[in-house]
Structures are given as C-alpha cells and as structure tokens.
Amino acid sequence: MRSTRSRRIVWQGFAHKVPFEVGKLGGGVQFIRWQSSSCSLNSYRGRTRTSISMAARLVPQPSDGPKFASPIKSYDVHIYFFQTDEASRETARSLREECIEKFPDLNIYKFWEDPIGPHPTGMFEVDLKTPDQFTRFVPWIQVNRRMLSVLVHPNTGYPLLDHTVHAIWIGEKVPLITTRLPNQVTG
C-alpha cells in the first residue's frame, strides 16, 4: 500500500513543503520515498509512523546544479517591517506566508519581531542557495514586497561588505547597525 502526501515542515525557523510517498516493505516495515530530487535523503526505512514523522523533518537541499560565481556561496534576502506598527507587522506576516506557499523549496526563517544583529527593525529572512532560486525569488519579491524594504546580499565570507557594499536594496534602504557585523568570517 502506498499513499502520496505533502507535508509542511518547519525546521530551525524556516518552512517548506516536501512531497513524499509512504509505503510498506516486507515484514510491515514502513518507508518514505521523497518525490523531490532536491531532498537530502532518497529513502528512509523505519519501524513506526513516528519514524516517518521524524524523517519528514529533514531539510531539502539544493540540487547539484549550477552554482553562483565565486566567491559568492549563496544569497540572503531580508524583508523588514516596523515591529511597533501593527499594520506593518501583519503585512510582513502575510507576505512571509505567501513566500512559504509560493516557494516551498526555499529556506524561510523565523519571523523576528524585534531587532536582531545588524537589523534595526523586525524582519524575516529567505535563503537563496542556487542561481535558479535567485532568478525565481528576487523578481517576484521586487513586485510583491507590499511596500516593505528588502535587502538582498551575497554571502562571500565578508559580512560587513556583503551587507553594505555588495548589497542590493529594493524599496527604502534601512540603516543597518554595521558595528555588529564582522569584517570576515573565520573558520
């Protein structure tokens, strides 16, 4: 017996949908077969439905397709809102939910209601690990940002430069707290 399902997974603050197939092997052992080539696990064998639920928490990984030009490893997109303004906060929440629905393959992180790190207002973050993700998401957020400020920056190992000199702003530029950014990532 097999059944195909899609599960919304929230892991380490981001959410996405992962389609999978559930079936039984000989001896009643259940398995999961991920139906996405971007998943880090092709199959999982467990003894109970609990094992399936644990396996469904695994995070999809980008495929071995094209990479960004060196030294860019990935891009981060920060969508800012005014945490003291209810309308701005709800607009950002709604936009985050729409991002989760429209882009299930992207890592969409926690909704930060308070300033964190160099970010002086509330925000949420989206990771773009491949050029394909970048070309699908950035134009979409550019026209669907709902008047919120958006920072798009590469990750090159130099956070200060990435958030300032290398940054792309969509909408109003938000002054970052740059003293909280290291010049270079070590390790």
mmCIF file of C-alpha atoms in Angstrom:
data_model
loop_
_atom_site.group_PDB
_atom_site.id
_atom_site.type_symbol
_atom_site.label_atom_id
_atom_site.label_comp_id
_atom_site.label_asym_id
_atom_site.label_seq_id
_atom_site.Cartn_x
_atom_site.Cartn_y
_atom_site.Cartn_z
ATOM 1 C CA MET A 1 0.000 0.000 0.000
ATOM 2 C CA ARG A 2 1.337 3.420 -0.959
ATOM 3 C CA SER A 3 -0.008 6.904 -0.493
ATOM 4 C CA THR A 4 1.398 10.204 -1.703
ATOM 5 C CA ARG A 5 1.372 13.143 0.675
ATOM 6 C CA SER A 6 2.857 16.577 1.041
ATOM 7 C CA ARG A 7 3.964 17.791 4.422
ATOM 8 C CA ARG A 8 4.688 21.342 5.554
ATOM 9 C CA ILE A 9 7.908 21.180 7.501
ATOM 10 C CA VAL A 10 9.211 23.800 9.900
ATOM 11 C CA TRP A 11 12.801 23.228 10.882
ATOM 12 C CA GLN A 12 15.187 25.672 12.552
ATOM 13 C CA GLY A 13 12.814 28.550 11.897
ATOM 14 C CA PHE A 14 12.048 28.014 8.203
ATOM 15 C CA ALA A 15 9.244 26.201 6.453
ATOM 16 C CA HIS A 16 8.633 24.418 3.187
ATOM 17 C CA LYS A 17 6.555 21.602 1.684
ATOM 18 C CA VAL A 18 8.099 18.221 0.975
ATOM 19 C CA PRO A 19 6.160 15.719 -1.157
ATOM 20 C CA PHE A 20 6.723 12.098 -0.157
ATOM 21 C CA GLU A 21 5.312 8.638 -0.669
ATOM 22 C CA VAL A 22 4.593 6.301 2.242
ATOM 23 C CA GLY A 23 4.575 2.529 1.761
ATOM 24 C CA LYS A 24 5.360 -0.789 3.413
ATOM 25 C CA LEU A 25 8.220 -3.154 2.822
ATOM 26 C CA GLY A 26 8.196 -6.837 3.680
ATOM 27 C CA GLY A 27 7.566 -7.578 7.344
ATOM 28 C CA GLY A 28 5.439 -4.446 7.786
ATOM 29 C CA VAL A 29 8.403 -2.052 7.822
ATOM 30 C CA GLN A 30 7.288 1.389 6.639
ATOM 31 C CA PHE A 31 9.290 3.611 4.324
ATOM 32 C CA ILE A 32 9.328 7.113 2.907
ATOM 33 C CA ARG A 33 10.394 7.918 -0.639
ATOM 34 C CA TRP A 34 10.922 11.606 -1.213
ATOM 35 C CA GLN A 35 9.435 12.779 -4.513
ATOM 36 C CA SER A 36 11.774 15.716 -4.826
ATOM 37 C CA SER A 37 15.252 15.431 -6.314
ATOM 38 C CA SER A 38 16.274 18.342 -4.096
ATOM 39 C CA CYS A 39 15.913 16.323 -0.912
ATOM 40 C CA SER A 40 18.936 15.244 1.074
ATOM 41 C CA LEU A 41 17.505 11.736 1.592
ATOM 42 C CA ASN A 42 16.275 9.429 -1.185
ATOM 43 C CA SER A 43 14.576 6.917 1.066
ATOM 44 C CA TYR A 44 14.093 6.180 4.725
ATOM 45 C CA ARG A 45 13.228 2.915 6.401
ATOM 46 C CA GLY A 46 11.700 2.979 9.852
ATOM 47 C CA ARG A 47 9.730 0.779 12.149
ATOM 48 C CA THR A 48 6.873 3.085 13.064
ATOM 49 C CA ARG A 49 4.882 6.040 11.837
ATOM 50 C CA THR A 50 6.851 8.085 14.370
ATOM 51 C CA SER A 51 9.958 7.346 12.305
ATOM 52 C CA ILE A 52 8.202 8.725 9.236
ATOM 53 C CA SER A 53 7.343 11.886 11.108
ATOM 54 C CA MET A 54 10.975 12.240 12.222
ATOM 55 C CA ALA A 55 12.236 11.667 8.673
ATOM 56 C CA ALA A 56 9.848 14.302 7.351
ATOM 57 C CA ARG A 57 11.721 16.897 9.408
ATOM 58 C CA LEU A 58 14.790 16.534 7.194
ATOM 59 C CA VAL A 59 15.586 19.604 5.160
ATOM 60 C CA PRO A 60 15.645 19.559 1.348
ATOM 61 C CA GLN A 61 18.996 20.534 -0.085
ATOM 62 C CA PRO A 62 19.584 22.284 -3.410
ATOM 63 C CA SER A 63 20.479 20.006 -6.305
ATOM 64 C CA ASP A 64 23.958 19.693 -7.713
ATOM 65 C CA GLY A 65 23.009 22.148 -10.467
ATOM 66 C CA PRO A 66 24.639 25.491 -11.304
ATOM 67 C CA LYS A 67 26.358 27.434 -8.529
ATOM 68 C CA PHE A 68 26.930 31.151 -8.021
ATOM 69 C CA ALA A 69 30.130 32.678 -9.372
ATOM 70 C CA SER A 70 32.973 32.533 -6.862
ATOM 71 C CA PRO A 71 33.325 33.928 -4.209
ATOM 72 C CA ILE A 72 29.517 34.006 -3.764
ATOM 73 C CA LYS A 73 28.264 30.946 -1.894
ATOM 74 C CA SER A 74 24.590 31.971 -1.586
ATOM 75 C CA TYR A 75 22.316 34.986 -1.108
ATOM 76 C CA ASP A 76 20.226 36.149 1.836
ATOM 77 C CA VAL A 77 17.084 38.224 1.429
ATOM 78 C CA HIS A 78 15.901 40.206 4.470
ATOM 79 C CA ILE A 79 12.361 41.626 4.428
ATOM 80 C CA TYR A 80 11.960 44.414 7.004
ATOM 81 C CA PHE A 81 8.901 45.736 8.827
ATOM 82 C CA PHE A 82 8.241 48.142 11.691
ATOM 83 C CA GLN A 83 7.659 45.913 14.703
ATOM 84 C CA THR A 84 5.838 48.698 16.598
ATOM 85 C CA ASP A 85 3.284 49.164 13.800
ATOM 86 C CA GLU A 86 0.535 46.506 13.737
ATOM 87 C CA ALA A 87 -0.265 47.050 10.036
ATOM 88 C CA SER A 88 3.391 46.695 9.017
ATOM 89 C CA ARG A 89 3.787 43.577 11.177
ATOM 90 C CA GLU A 90 0.669 41.917 9.708
ATOM 91 C CA THR A 91 1.707 42.835 6.159
ATOM 92 C CA ALA A 92 5.061 41.128 6.745
ATOM 93 C CA ARG A 93 3.419 38.051 8.312
ATOM 94 C CA SER A 94 1.101 37.731 5.344
ATOM 95 C CA LEU A 95 3.980 38.160 2.879
ATOM 96 C CA ARG A 96 6.026 35.508 4.714
ATOM 97 C CA GLU A 97 3.123 33.039 4.490
ATOM 98 C CA GLU A 98 2.778 33.767 0.778
ATOM 99 C CA CYS A 99 6.520 33.171 0.317
ATOM 100 C CA ILE A 100 6.199 29.811 2.088
ATOM 101 C CA GLU A 101 3.287 28.807 -0.161
ATOM 102 C CA LYS A 102 4.786 30.005 -3.466
ATOM 103 C CA PHE A 103 8.371 28.892 -2.820
ATOM 104 C CA PRO A 104 8.293 25.602 -0.884
ATOM 105 C CA ASP A 105 11.903 24.826 -1.859
ATOM 106 C CA LEU A 106 13.329 27.922 -0.151
ATOM 107 C CA ASN A 107 14.567 28.193 3.426
ATOM 108 C CA ILE A 108 12.324 30.812 5.010
ATOM 109 C CA TYR A 109 13.433 31.641 8.517
ATOM 110 C CA LYS A 110 11.781 32.801 11.694
ATOM 111 C CA PHE A 111 9.696 35.970 11.913
ATOM 112 C CA TRP A 112 11.841 38.236 14.119
ATOM 113 C CA GLU A 113 9.579 40.776 15.833
ATOM 114 C CA ASP A 114 12.483 42.588 17.473
ATOM 115 C CA PRO A 115 15.779 43.915 16.124
ATOM 116 C CA ILE A 116 18.494 41.263 15.887
ATOM 117 C CA GLY A 117 22.165 41.538 14.942
ATOM 118 C CA PRO A 118 22.693 44.338 12.422
ATOM 119 C CA HIS A 119 18.964 44.515 11.625
ATOM 120 C CA PRO A 120 17.389 47.535 13.402
ATOM 121 C CA THR A 121 13.750 46.521 12.845
ATOM 122 C CA GLY A 122 11.697 43.340 12.690
ATOM 123 C CA MET A 123 12.408 41.114 9.700
ATOM 124 C CA PHE A 124 12.343 37.643 8.232
ATOM 125 C CA GLU A 125 14.987 36.056 6.045
ATOM 126 C CA VAL A 126 14.944 33.896 2.922
ATOM 127 C CA ASP A 127 17.997 31.887 1.796
ATOM 128 C CA LEU A 128 18.774 31.515 -1.890
ATOM 129 C CA LYS A 129 21.223 28.650 -2.414
ATOM 130 C CA THR A 130 21.138 28.401 -6.224
ATOM 131 C CA PRO A 131 21.000 30.783 -9.201
ATOM 132 C CA ASP A 132 17.612 29.247 -10.085
ATOM 133 C CA GLN A 133 16.213 30.171 -6.663
ATOM 134 C CA PHE A 134 17.627 33.684 -7.057
ATOM 135 C CA THR A 135 16.105 34.230 -10.512
ATOM 136 C CA ARG A 136 12.697 32.987 -9.346
ATOM 137 C CA PHE A 137 12.502 34.756 -5.978
ATOM 138 C CA VAL A 138 14.180 38.164 -6.402
ATOM 139 C CA PRO A 139 12.000 39.366 -9.322
ATOM 140 C CA TRP A 140 8.918 38.054 -7.505
ATOM 141 C CA ILE A 141 9.724 39.875 -4.233
ATOM 142 C CA GLN A 142 10.603 43.004 -6.227
ATOM 143 C CA VAL A 143 6.997 43.348 -7.426
ATOM 144 C CA ASN A 144 5.255 41.708 -4.433
ATOM 145 C CA ARG A 145 7.058 43.317 -1.471
ATOM 146 C CA ARG A 146 3.957 45.256 -0.374
ATOM 147 C CA MET A 147 5.969 48.433 0.200
ATOM 148 C CA LEU A 148 8.283 46.691 2.689
ATOM 149 C CA SER A 149 12.049 47.258 2.468
ATOM 150 C CA VAL A 150 14.083 44.345 1.120
ATOM 151 C CA LEU A 151 17.825 43.745 1.408
ATOM 152 C CA VAL A 152 19.416 41.213 -0.966
ATOM 153 C CA HIS A 153 23.049 40.403 -0.210
ATOM 154 C CA PRO A 154 25.567 37.744 -1.205
ATOM 155 C CA ASN A 155 27.424 35.541 1.260
ATOM 156 C CA THR A 156 31.115 35.732 0.384
ATOM 157 C CA GLY A 157 32.660 35.321 3.831
ATOM 158 C CA TYR A 158 32.866 39.096 4.391
ATOM 159 C CA PRO A 159 29.615 40.004 6.225
ATOM 160 C CA LEU A 160 30.349 43.730 6.557
ATOM 161 C CA LEU A 161 30.984 44.144 2.826
ATOM 162 C CA ASP A 162 28.126 41.792 1.908
ATOM 163 C CA HIS A 163 25.558 43.805 3.911
ATOM 164 C CA THR A 164 26.849 47.189 2.688
ATOM 165 C CA VAL A 165 28.997 47.490 -0.450
ATOM 166 C CA HIS A 166 27.702 44.300 -2.131
ATOM 167 C CA ALA A 167 24.056 44.815 -1.084
ATOM 168 C CA ILE A 168 21.052 45.378 -3.342
ATOM 169 C CA TRP A 169 18.111 47.292 -1.843
ATOM 170 C CA ILE A 170 14.537 47.032 -3.088
ATOM 171 C CA GLY A 171 12.449 49.865 -1.658
ATOM 172 C CA GLU A 172 13.675 52.185 1.077
ATOM 173 C CA LYS A 173 17.149 51.478 2.433
ATOM 174 C CA VAL A 174 17.150 50.565 6.135
ATOM 175 C CA PRO A 175 20.243 51.829 8.002
ATOM 176 C CA LEU A 176 21.916 48.717 9.416
ATOM 177 C CA ILE A 177 23.889 48.550 12.663
ATOM 178 C CA THR A 178 27.166 47.779 10.918
ATOM 179 C CA THR A 179 29.200 47.670 14.146
ATOM 180 C CA ARG A 180 27.560 44.275 14.733
ATOM 181 C CA LEU A 181 28.963 42.806 11.514
ATOM 182 C CA PRO A 182 32.405 41.172 11.450
ATOM 183 C CA ASN A 183 34.793 42.094 8.648
ATOM 184 C CA GLN A 184 35.422 38.458 7.823
ATOM 185 C CA VAL A 185 34.014 35.077 8.838
ATOM 186 C CA THR A 186 36.655 32.865 10.408
ATOM 187 C CA GLY A 187 36.740 29.093 10.189
#
